[in-house]
Short mmCIF file of C-alpha atoms and ligand atoms in Angstrom, two decimals:
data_model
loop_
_atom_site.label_atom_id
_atom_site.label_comp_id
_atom_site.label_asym_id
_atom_site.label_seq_id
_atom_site.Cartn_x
_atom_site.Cartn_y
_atom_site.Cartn_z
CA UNK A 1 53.93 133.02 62.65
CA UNK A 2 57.53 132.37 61.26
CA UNK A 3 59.04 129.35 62.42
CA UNK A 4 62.89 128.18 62.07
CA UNK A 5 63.68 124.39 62.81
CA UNK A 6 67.34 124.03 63.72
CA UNK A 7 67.38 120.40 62.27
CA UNK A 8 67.35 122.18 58.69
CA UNK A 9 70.94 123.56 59.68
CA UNK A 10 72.36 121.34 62.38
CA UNK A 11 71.04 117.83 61.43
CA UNK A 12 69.69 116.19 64.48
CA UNK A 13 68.84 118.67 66.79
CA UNK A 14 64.71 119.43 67.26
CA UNK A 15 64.92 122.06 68.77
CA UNK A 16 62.65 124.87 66.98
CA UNK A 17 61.08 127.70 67.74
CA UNK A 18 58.49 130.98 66.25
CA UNK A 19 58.22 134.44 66.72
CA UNK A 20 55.50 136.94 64.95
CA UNK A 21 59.00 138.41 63.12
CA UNK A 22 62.07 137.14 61.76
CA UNK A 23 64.17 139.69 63.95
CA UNK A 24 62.94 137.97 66.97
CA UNK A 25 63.67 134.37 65.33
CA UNK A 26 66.91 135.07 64.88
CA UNK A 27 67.55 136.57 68.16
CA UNK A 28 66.25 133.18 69.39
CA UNK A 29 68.48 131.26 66.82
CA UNK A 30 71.42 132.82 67.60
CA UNK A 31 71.10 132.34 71.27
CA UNK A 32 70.24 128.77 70.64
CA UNK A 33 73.09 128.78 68.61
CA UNK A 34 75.60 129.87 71.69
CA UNK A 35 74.30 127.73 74.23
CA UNK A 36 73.77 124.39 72.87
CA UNK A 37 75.92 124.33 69.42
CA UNK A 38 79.38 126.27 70.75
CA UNK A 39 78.70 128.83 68.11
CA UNK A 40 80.48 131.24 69.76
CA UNK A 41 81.19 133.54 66.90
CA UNK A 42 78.08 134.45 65.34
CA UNK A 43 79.15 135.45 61.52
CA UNK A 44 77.63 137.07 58.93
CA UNK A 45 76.65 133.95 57.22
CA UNK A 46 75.27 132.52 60.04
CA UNK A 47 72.45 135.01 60.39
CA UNK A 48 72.04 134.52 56.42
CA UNK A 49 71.77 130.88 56.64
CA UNK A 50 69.44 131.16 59.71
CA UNK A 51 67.07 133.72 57.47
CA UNK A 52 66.69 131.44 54.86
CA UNK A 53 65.43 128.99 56.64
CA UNK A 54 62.96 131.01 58.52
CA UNK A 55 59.02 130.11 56.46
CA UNK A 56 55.87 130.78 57.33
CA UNK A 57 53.58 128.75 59.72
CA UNK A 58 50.10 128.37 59.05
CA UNK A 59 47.97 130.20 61.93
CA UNK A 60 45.55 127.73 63.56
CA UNK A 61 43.18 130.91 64.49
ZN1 ZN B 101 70.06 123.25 67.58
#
């Protein structure tokens, strides 16, 4: 699984969340992104910063 943590770019929050692909994870980001940051404008960086974030979660199966 590939998990993104938004604390590691918006210090404070906890929300988090994993997908089986980064695609999806950023989908999921950048909706996060809109509805509880005001990120209105989602620019190219953004999806950048958001990517390298993204790392691998260990599998408990
Ligand atoms: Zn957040």
């Amino acid at each position: 699984m590939r998990l993104f943590e938004c604390g590691t770019l918006v210090p404070g929050c906890e929300w988090h969340t994993r997908a089986n692909d980064d695609a999806e994870v950023v989908r999921r980001v950048v909706e996060h992104m809109r509805a509880a940051h005001g990120e209105t404008v989602i620019r190219e960086n953004m999806v950048e910063n958001i990517k390298a974030r993204i790392r691998n979660e260990a599998t408990a199966a």
